[in-house]
Amino acid sequence: MKKLCAALLCLALCLGALPAQAAAGPEVNARAALLMEKSTGQVLYQANAHQALEPASVTKVMTLLLIMEALEEGTITKDTMVPVSATAAGMGGSQVYLEEGEEFSVHDLLKAIAVASGNDACVAMAEYLAGSEGAFVERMNQRAQQLGMEDTVFCNCTGLPAEGHVSSAYDIALMSRELILRHPEVREYTTIWMDTLRDGEFQLANTNKLLRSYQGATGLKTGSTDTALYCLSATAEKEGMELIAVVLGAPTSKDRFGAATALLNYGFAAYALVTAAPSEPLNPVPVTLGTAESVQPVLARESQLLLDKGAAGKVTTTLDLAGEVAAPVAEGQQLGHLTVLVDGQAVEEIPLVARQAVAKRTLWQVYGDLLAALFCGAWP
């Protein structure tokens, strides 16, 4: 008996010494779901991620993306006034009750789309940017192809039910990432809880309840129809890491927000975003026969690693930098590299490049230096 107890005790101690297992995946009550980290695009969790499903008003993420790109290109400004056509005014579903002949600024229409999911506001913007909703939808599908959204076909800019209008959790994450990564200023609209149109006469209330219930929520878009059920692309940021949680086909609105909360909690609890950098400042590299004595090396690009939280403190770097370099030196010329290691294993190599160009000294400049050294050195 004593030997048996001793054996059991030894077994218990050995089991206790084993490393902790990764946290179990989140519980999601929906047809499909996916969790993605913004900076790296890495997928942290997925379920039926490529199943083609109705996205409902989450479609408007692409509509918002094209509007933000038009703003960036200068095609429009936030003060541009957009007329409302009879077609736009007659849109059903969620709307802000625009009237034919009215004009609204792009700023106000962005609020109407991002906050109240206004179908009429979407169509007004689509017609202004492309001439018709149909032409705008062509742009939506072209942009989807550029982003690698292979499961998606858009038939309108609103997400209203239409035969063949489908997307997937993965594709929605792709376009959501593009929107918040390239156009973070969209938060000006996606984080609004309540606002107004028509100088305070019309109230707007955000359909994304996570803005009030989830700390760090930054957006993004809800959607629901009788056939699509309840859908959501939710974004949130904590400790410098922004996550995208996509939920499609949840049976209730409560399930939709509960699933997104579970996805986000899982991501923030299990992962960390680490920026790799040299452990000490980079010293200038001497330049021979150059118009400057040295050139400053810099990282060619930023490196961000998405790691299990247990590995986040195990990131180290090693440096391989040239002792000197001969002129001429071109801006961006490689001078060495930084190796990034996680727990002693190399995972990435980042080039170290010249921050500025250094020209080669001419023969006359070299001759002048020699003369100056000769006369200055001989002067009493």
Short mmCIF file of C-alpha atoms in Angstrom, two decimals:
data_model
loop_
_atom_site.label_atom_id
_atom_site.label_comp_id
_atom_site.label_asym_id
_atom_site.label_seq_id
_atom_site.Cartn_x
_atom_site.Cartn_y
_atom_site.Cartn_z
CA MET A 1 0.00 0.00 0.00
CA LYS A 2 2.82 2.39 0.90
CA LYS A 3 4.46 1.69 -2.47
CA LEU A 4 1.16 2.38 -4.27
CA CYS A 5 0.69 5.71 -2.48
CA ALA A 6 4.24 6.72 -3.24
CA ALA A 7 3.73 5.89 -6.91
CA LEU A 8 0.51 7.91 -7.05
CA LEU A 9 2.19 10.86 -5.34
CA CYS A 10 5.07 10.71 -7.83
CA LEU A 11 2.62 10.62 -10.71
CA ALA A 12 0.73 13.62 -9.34
CA LEU A 13 3.94 15.59 -8.97
CA CYS A 14 4.99 14.75 -12.52
CA LEU A 15 1.62 15.78 -13.92
CA GLY A 16 1.78 19.02 -11.95
CA ALA A 17 5.13 19.75 -13.52
CA LEU A 18 3.78 19.53 -17.07
CA PRO A 19 3.38 22.85 -18.93
CA ALA A 20 -0.09 24.37 -18.96
CA GLN A 21 -2.16 23.50 -22.00
CA ALA A 22 -3.39 26.21 -24.40
CA ALA A 23 -6.76 27.65 -23.50
CA ALA A 24 -9.70 25.89 -25.10
CA GLY A 25 -11.28 27.64 -28.07
CA PRO A 26 -14.28 29.90 -27.51
CA GLU A 27 -17.84 28.63 -27.55
CA VAL A 28 -19.62 30.11 -30.55
CA ASN A 29 -23.30 29.56 -31.37
CA ALA A 30 -23.37 30.54 -35.05
CA ARG A 31 -23.13 29.08 -38.54
CA ALA A 32 -19.59 30.41 -39.00
CA ALA A 33 -17.01 32.42 -37.07
CA LEU A 34 -13.45 33.64 -37.34
CA LEU A 35 -10.97 35.61 -35.24
CA MET A 36 -8.12 37.53 -36.93
CA GLU A 37 -5.35 39.80 -35.66
CA LYS A 38 -5.17 43.07 -37.59
CA SER A 39 -1.44 43.78 -38.02
CA THR A 40 -0.34 40.31 -39.11
CA GLY A 41 -3.60 39.05 -40.61
CA GLN A 42 -3.11 35.82 -38.68
CA VAL A 43 -6.20 33.71 -38.04
CA LEU A 44 -6.51 32.73 -34.37
CA TYR A 45 -9.77 30.77 -34.52
CA GLN A 46 -12.11 29.64 -37.26
CA ALA A 47 -15.24 27.58 -37.73
CA ASN A 48 -16.75 27.11 -41.22
CA ALA A 49 -14.61 30.09 -42.21
CA HIS A 50 -15.08 29.66 -45.98
CA GLN A 51 -18.76 28.70 -46.02
CA ALA A 52 -20.64 31.03 -48.37
CA LEU A 53 -23.39 32.68 -46.33
CA GLU A 54 -25.57 35.77 -46.51
CA PRO A 55 -23.68 38.64 -44.81
CA ALA A 56 -26.69 40.97 -44.41
CA SER A 57 -25.61 44.53 -43.57
CA VAL A 58 -22.03 43.46 -42.78
CA THR A 59 -21.83 44.00 -46.56
CA LYS A 60 -21.52 47.68 -45.70
CA VAL A 61 -17.91 47.14 -44.55
CA MET A 62 -17.00 47.07 -48.26
CA THR A 63 -19.19 50.12 -48.93
CA LEU A 64 -17.38 51.98 -46.15
CA LEU A 65 -14.00 50.84 -47.48
CA LEU A 66 -14.68 52.26 -50.95
CA ILE A 67 -15.91 55.54 -49.47
CA MET A 68 -12.79 55.85 -47.29
CA GLU A 69 -10.59 55.10 -50.31
CA ALA A 70 -12.38 57.82 -52.30
CA LEU A 71 -11.67 60.25 -49.46
CA GLU A 72 -8.01 59.25 -49.45
CA GLU A 73 -7.76 59.68 -53.23
CA GLY A 74 -9.37 63.14 -53.04
CA THR A 75 -12.33 62.16 -55.20
CA ILE A 76 -14.54 63.50 -52.40
CA THR A 77 -14.14 65.29 -49.11
CA LYS A 78 -16.17 64.98 -45.94
CA ASP A 79 -17.84 68.27 -46.85
CA THR A 80 -18.89 67.11 -50.33
CA MET A 81 -22.66 67.42 -50.66
CA VAL A 82 -24.40 64.31 -52.01
CA PRO A 83 -27.90 64.50 -53.56
CA VAL A 84 -30.54 61.93 -52.71
CA SER A 85 -32.27 60.27 -55.67
CA ALA A 86 -35.72 58.71 -55.72
CA THR A 87 -34.04 55.29 -55.81
CA ALA A 88 -31.97 56.01 -52.71
CA ALA A 89 -34.94 57.49 -50.86
CA GLY A 90 -37.05 54.43 -51.67
CA MET A 91 -34.73 51.84 -50.14
CA GLY A 92 -36.31 49.53 -47.62
CA GLY A 93 -34.87 47.87 -44.57
CA SER A 94 -32.82 49.90 -42.12
CA GLN A 95 -32.81 53.53 -43.20
CA VAL A 96 -32.47 57.09 -42.01
CA TYR A 97 -35.45 58.27 -44.12
CA LEU A 98 -33.64 60.42 -46.65
CA GLU A 99 -36.00 62.28 -48.97
CA GLU A 100 -35.64 62.74 -52.71
CA GLY A 101 -33.99 66.05 -53.52
CA GLU A 102 -32.28 66.44 -50.14
CA GLU A 103 -28.52 66.86 -49.96
CA PHE A 104 -26.27 65.53 -47.22
CA SER A 105 -22.55 65.81 -46.60
CA VAL A 106 -20.34 62.76 -46.93
CA HIS A 107 -19.66 63.17 -43.21
CA ASP A 108 -23.35 62.83 -42.36
CA LEU A 109 -23.86 59.90 -44.73
CA LEU A 110 -20.90 58.09 -43.19
CA LYS A 111 -22.56 58.52 -39.80
CA ALA A 112 -25.83 57.21 -41.21
CA ILE A 113 -24.11 54.10 -42.63
CA ALA A 114 -21.74 53.28 -39.76
CA VAL A 115 -24.11 54.09 -36.89
CA ALA A 116 -27.64 53.39 -38.15
CA SER A 117 -26.83 51.06 -41.10
CA GLY A 118 -28.83 53.30 -43.43
CA ASN A 119 -29.54 51.55 -46.74
CA ASP A 120 -30.70 54.82 -48.27
CA ALA A 121 -27.42 56.50 -47.28
CA CYS A 122 -25.44 53.65 -48.87
CA VAL A 123 -27.24 53.95 -52.19
CA ALA A 124 -26.90 57.76 -52.22
CA MET A 125 -23.13 57.41 -51.78
CA ALA A 126 -22.92 54.58 -54.33
CA GLU A 127 -24.75 56.64 -56.95
CA TYR A 128 -22.58 59.68 -56.30
CA LEU A 129 -19.30 57.77 -56.53
CA ALA A 130 -20.07 55.46 -59.45
CA GLY A 131 -23.14 56.88 -61.20
CA SER A 132 -25.41 54.02 -60.18
CA GLU A 133 -25.61 51.35 -57.51
CA GLY A 134 -24.92 48.70 -60.14
CA ALA A 135 -21.67 50.36 -61.20
CA PHE A 136 -20.67 50.73 -57.56
CA VAL A 137 -21.34 47.05 -56.93
CA GLU A 138 -19.00 46.23 -59.80
CA ARG A 139 -16.31 48.19 -57.96
CA MET A 140 -17.14 46.29 -54.77
CA ASN A 141 -16.60 42.95 -56.50
CA GLN A 142 -13.39 44.14 -58.14
CA ARG A 143 -12.05 45.26 -54.78
CA ALA A 144 -13.09 41.94 -53.24
CA GLN A 145 -11.04 40.11 -55.88
CA GLN A 146 -8.03 42.33 -55.18
CA LEU A 147 -8.26 41.44 -51.48
CA GLY A 148 -8.47 37.71 -52.20
CA MET A 149 -12.10 37.37 -51.15
CA GLU A 150 -12.78 34.18 -53.11
CA ASP A 151 -16.03 33.26 -51.35
CA THR A 152 -17.77 36.58 -52.01
CA VAL A 153 -20.23 37.88 -54.59
CA PHE A 154 -21.90 41.24 -53.95
CA CYS A 155 -25.24 42.00 -55.62
CA ASN A 156 -25.93 45.29 -53.83
CA CYS A 157 -24.18 47.78 -51.56
CA THR A 158 -26.55 47.35 -48.62
CA GLY A 159 -26.78 43.67 -47.76
CA LEU A 160 -30.51 43.46 -48.45
CA PRO A 161 -31.49 39.88 -49.40
CA ALA A 162 -30.62 39.06 -53.01
CA GLU A 163 -30.09 35.73 -54.72
CA GLY A 164 -26.37 34.98 -54.96
CA HIS A 165 -25.31 37.74 -52.57
CA VAL A 166 -22.88 35.85 -50.31
CA SER A 167 -19.64 36.11 -48.39
CA SER A 168 -17.77 34.13 -45.73
CA ALA A 169 -16.37 34.75 -42.28
CA TYR A 170 -12.85 34.72 -43.71
CA ASP A 171 -13.66 37.17 -46.50
CA ILE A 172 -15.43 39.54 -44.11
CA ALA A 173 -12.35 39.49 -41.88
CA LEU A 174 -10.19 40.35 -44.92
CA MET A 175 -12.21 43.43 -45.87
CA SER A 176 -12.63 44.47 -42.24
CA ARG A 177 -8.86 44.27 -41.78
CA GLU A 178 -8.25 46.37 -44.89
CA LEU A 179 -10.66 49.01 -43.63
CA ILE A 180 -9.26 49.39 -40.10
CA LEU A 181 -5.62 48.85 -41.11
CA ARG A 182 -5.51 51.34 -43.99
CA HIS A 183 -8.16 53.75 -42.73
CA PRO A 184 -8.06 53.88 -38.91
CA GLU A 185 -9.86 57.22 -39.10
CA VAL A 186 -13.05 55.25 -39.76
CA ARG A 187 -13.19 54.88 -35.98
CA GLU A 188 -14.49 58.44 -35.93
CA TYR A 189 -17.74 56.89 -37.15
CA THR A 190 -17.71 53.26 -36.01
CA THR A 191 -17.28 54.21 -32.34
CA ILE A 192 -20.23 56.63 -32.25
CA TRP A 193 -22.87 55.41 -29.83
CA MET A 194 -25.50 58.08 -30.47
CA ASP A 195 -25.62 61.08 -32.80
CA THR A 196 -28.02 63.05 -34.96
CA LEU A 197 -28.77 64.19 -38.51
CA ARG A 198 -30.58 67.28 -39.78
CA ASP A 199 -29.16 69.54 -37.07
CA GLY A 200 -30.36 67.32 -34.25
CA GLU A 201 -33.80 66.54 -35.62
CA PHE A 202 -33.13 62.87 -36.41
CA GLN A 203 -31.61 60.55 -33.81
CA LEU A 204 -29.02 57.89 -34.64
CA ALA A 205 -28.33 54.92 -32.35
CA ASN A 206 -25.58 52.41 -33.04
CA THR A 207 -26.67 48.84 -33.71
CA ASN A 208 -23.35 47.52 -32.33
CA LYS A 209 -24.08 47.03 -28.64
CA LEU A 210 -20.47 45.97 -27.94
CA LEU A 211 -19.56 49.65 -27.96
CA ARG A 212 -21.22 49.89 -24.56
CA SER A 213 -20.54 46.41 -23.19
CA TYR A 214 -17.00 45.54 -24.35
CA GLN A 215 -13.97 47.51 -23.16
CA GLY A 216 -11.76 48.50 -26.10
CA ALA A 217 -14.45 48.05 -28.78
CA THR A 218 -13.66 50.03 -31.94
CA GLY A 219 -16.46 48.94 -34.29
CA LEU A 220 -17.39 47.64 -36.80
CA LYS A 221 -20.68 46.51 -38.43
CA THR A 222 -23.77 44.51 -37.59
CA GLY A 223 -26.29 42.88 -39.89
CA SER A 224 -29.44 40.77 -39.75
CA THR A 225 -32.20 39.47 -42.01
CA ASP A 226 -34.70 36.64 -41.68
CA THR A 227 -32.51 34.33 -43.76
CA ALA A 228 -29.02 35.54 -42.81
CA LEU A 229 -29.96 35.57 -39.11
CA TYR A 230 -27.67 37.71 -36.92
CA CYS A 231 -24.24 38.70 -38.20
CA LEU A 232 -21.39 40.87 -36.96
CA SER A 233 -17.86 42.00 -37.70
CA ALA A 234 -16.59 43.27 -34.34
CA THR A 235 -13.25 44.98 -33.71
CA ALA A 236 -11.57 45.78 -30.42
CA GLU A 237 -8.13 46.91 -29.26
CA LYS A 238 -6.20 46.22 -26.06
CA GLU A 239 -2.50 46.60 -25.23
CA GLY A 240 -1.67 47.68 -28.78
CA MET A 241 -3.32 44.67 -30.44
CA GLU A 242 -6.54 44.96 -32.46
CA LEU A 243 -8.65 41.89 -33.19
CA ILE A 244 -11.43 41.23 -35.69
CA ALA A 245 -14.20 38.82 -34.65
CA VAL A 246 -16.63 37.75 -37.37
CA VAL A 247 -19.88 35.96 -36.55
CA LEU A 248 -22.33 34.81 -39.24
CA GLY A 249 -25.73 33.19 -38.80
CA ALA A 250 -26.19 33.45 -35.03
CA PRO A 251 -29.76 32.49 -34.03
CA THR A 252 -30.33 35.61 -31.89
CA SER A 253 -28.82 39.03 -31.40
CA LYS A 254 -27.72 37.97 -27.93
CA ASP A 255 -25.91 34.96 -29.44
CA ARG A 256 -24.23 37.24 -31.98
CA PHE A 257 -22.74 39.57 -29.37
CA GLY A 258 -22.00 36.70 -26.99
CA ALA A 259 -20.05 34.87 -29.69
CA ALA A 260 -18.07 37.99 -30.59
CA THR A 261 -17.30 38.62 -26.92
CA ALA A 262 -16.09 35.03 -26.49
CA LEU A 263 -13.87 35.30 -29.58
CA LEU A 264 -12.33 38.59 -28.48
CA ASN A 265 -11.79 37.41 -24.90
CA TYR A 266 -10.07 34.28 -26.19
CA GLY A 267 -7.74 36.28 -28.44
CA PHE A 268 -6.74 38.85 -25.86
CA ALA A 269 -6.21 36.17 -23.17
CA ALA A 270 -4.11 33.81 -25.30
CA TYR A 271 -2.04 36.06 -27.59
CA ALA A 272 0.22 39.10 -27.52
CA LEU A 273 1.65 41.31 -30.26
CA VAL A 274 5.39 41.91 -29.83
CA THR A 275 7.43 44.45 -31.81
CA ALA A 276 10.94 43.16 -32.48
CA ALA A 277 13.72 45.74 -32.06
CA PRO A 278 17.48 45.77 -31.41
CA SER A 279 18.38 45.32 -27.74
CA GLU A 280 20.63 48.41 -27.93
CA PRO A 281 20.91 51.50 -30.17
CA LEU A 282 22.41 50.91 -33.62
CA ASN A 283 25.82 52.56 -33.96
CA PRO A 284 26.67 54.46 -37.18
CA VAL A 285 28.73 52.52 -39.73
CA PRO A 286 32.00 54.26 -40.82
CA VAL A 287 32.15 55.22 -44.51
CA THR A 288 35.49 55.24 -46.33
CA LEU A 289 36.11 57.99 -48.90
CA GLY A 290 32.62 59.39 -48.31
CA THR A 291 31.31 62.94 -48.05
CA ALA A 292 30.14 61.92 -44.56
CA GLU A 293 32.21 60.00 -42.04
CA SER A 294 29.45 57.49 -41.29
CA VAL A 295 25.95 56.34 -42.19
CA GLN A 296 23.14 55.46 -39.78
CA PRO A 297 21.65 51.94 -40.13
CA VAL A 298 17.92 51.48 -39.58
CA LEU A 299 15.50 48.57 -39.79
CA ALA A 300 14.17 48.13 -43.33
CA ARG A 301 10.72 47.41 -41.90
CA GLU A 302 8.90 47.00 -38.64
CA SER A 303 8.54 43.47 -37.36
CA GLN A 304 5.54 42.49 -35.27
CA LEU A 305 5.19 38.95 -34.00
CA LEU A 306 1.91 37.46 -32.85
CA LEU A 307 2.81 34.99 -30.10
CA ASP A 308 1.25 32.88 -27.40
CA LYS A 309 1.41 35.01 -24.28
CA GLY A 310 3.77 32.50 -22.69
CA ALA A 311 6.33 33.11 -25.46
CA ALA A 312 5.97 36.91 -25.54
CA GLY A 313 8.78 37.37 -22.99
CA LYS A 314 11.14 35.05 -24.83
CA VAL A 315 11.91 37.30 -27.81
CA THR A 316 15.60 38.18 -28.33
CA THR A 317 17.63 39.60 -31.21
CA THR A 318 21.15 39.27 -32.61
CA LEU A 319 22.91 41.84 -34.75
CA ASP A 320 25.13 41.37 -37.81
CA LEU A 321 26.35 44.81 -38.97
CA ALA A 322 29.15 45.79 -41.35
CA GLY A 323 32.29 47.19 -39.67
CA GLU A 324 32.62 49.78 -42.44
CA VAL A 325 31.31 50.48 -45.92
CA ALA A 326 32.91 52.14 -48.97
CA ALA A 327 31.34 55.17 -50.59
CA PRO A 328 29.15 55.72 -52.48
CA VAL A 329 26.36 54.46 -50.23
CA ALA A 330 22.80 54.46 -51.57
CA GLU A 331 19.82 55.25 -49.39
CA GLY A 332 18.32 51.89 -48.42
CA GLN A 333 21.54 49.98 -49.13
CA GLN A 334 21.80 46.89 -46.93
CA LEU A 335 24.40 47.16 -44.18
CA GLY A 336 23.56 43.99 -42.25
CA HIS A 337 20.61 42.25 -40.65
CA LEU A 338 18.81 41.74 -37.37
CA THR A 339 17.85 38.17 -36.48
CA VAL A 340 14.75 37.75 -34.30
CA LEU A 341 14.61 34.68 -32.07
CA VAL A 342 11.79 33.25 -29.97
CA ASP A 343 12.98 31.00 -27.17
CA GLY A 344 16.33 30.74 -28.94
CA GLN A 345 14.89 29.77 -32.33
CA ALA A 346 15.34 32.16 -35.27
CA VAL A 347 11.97 33.16 -36.71
CA GLU A 348 12.76 36.21 -38.84
CA GLU A 349 15.64 38.14 -40.39
CA ILE A 350 15.18 41.90 -40.95
CA PRO A 351 17.61 43.82 -43.22
CA LEU A 352 19.46 46.79 -41.75
CA VAL A 353 19.75 49.54 -44.37
CA ALA A 354 21.30 52.98 -44.77
CA ARG A 355 18.99 55.76 -43.65
CA GLN A 356 20.58 58.28 -46.05
CA ALA A 357 22.84 58.29 -49.10
CA VAL A 358 26.54 59.18 -48.83
CA ALA A 359 28.35 60.30 -51.98
CA LYS A 360 31.93 59.37 -52.79
CA ARG A 361 34.51 62.12 -52.41
CA THR A 362 35.98 63.40 -55.67
CA LEU A 363 39.68 63.36 -56.41
CA TRP A 364 39.83 67.13 -55.88
CA GLN A 365 38.09 66.81 -52.50
CA VAL A 366 40.60 64.18 -51.41
CA TYR A 367 43.47 66.37 -52.67
CA GLY A 368 42.05 69.36 -50.81
CA ASP A 369 41.85 67.34 -47.59
CA LEU A 370 45.48 66.32 -47.96
CA LEU A 371 46.57 69.92 -48.48
CA ALA A 372 44.53 71.09 -45.50
CA ALA A 373 46.03 68.41 -43.31
CA LEU A 374 49.53 69.23 -44.51
CA PHE A 375 49.35 72.99 -43.99
CA CYS A 376 47.30 72.84 -40.80
CA GLY A 377 49.62 70.28 -39.33
CA ALA A 378 52.75 72.33 -40.27
CA TRP A 379 51.45 75.66 -38.96
CA PRO A 380 53.12 76.67 -35.66
#
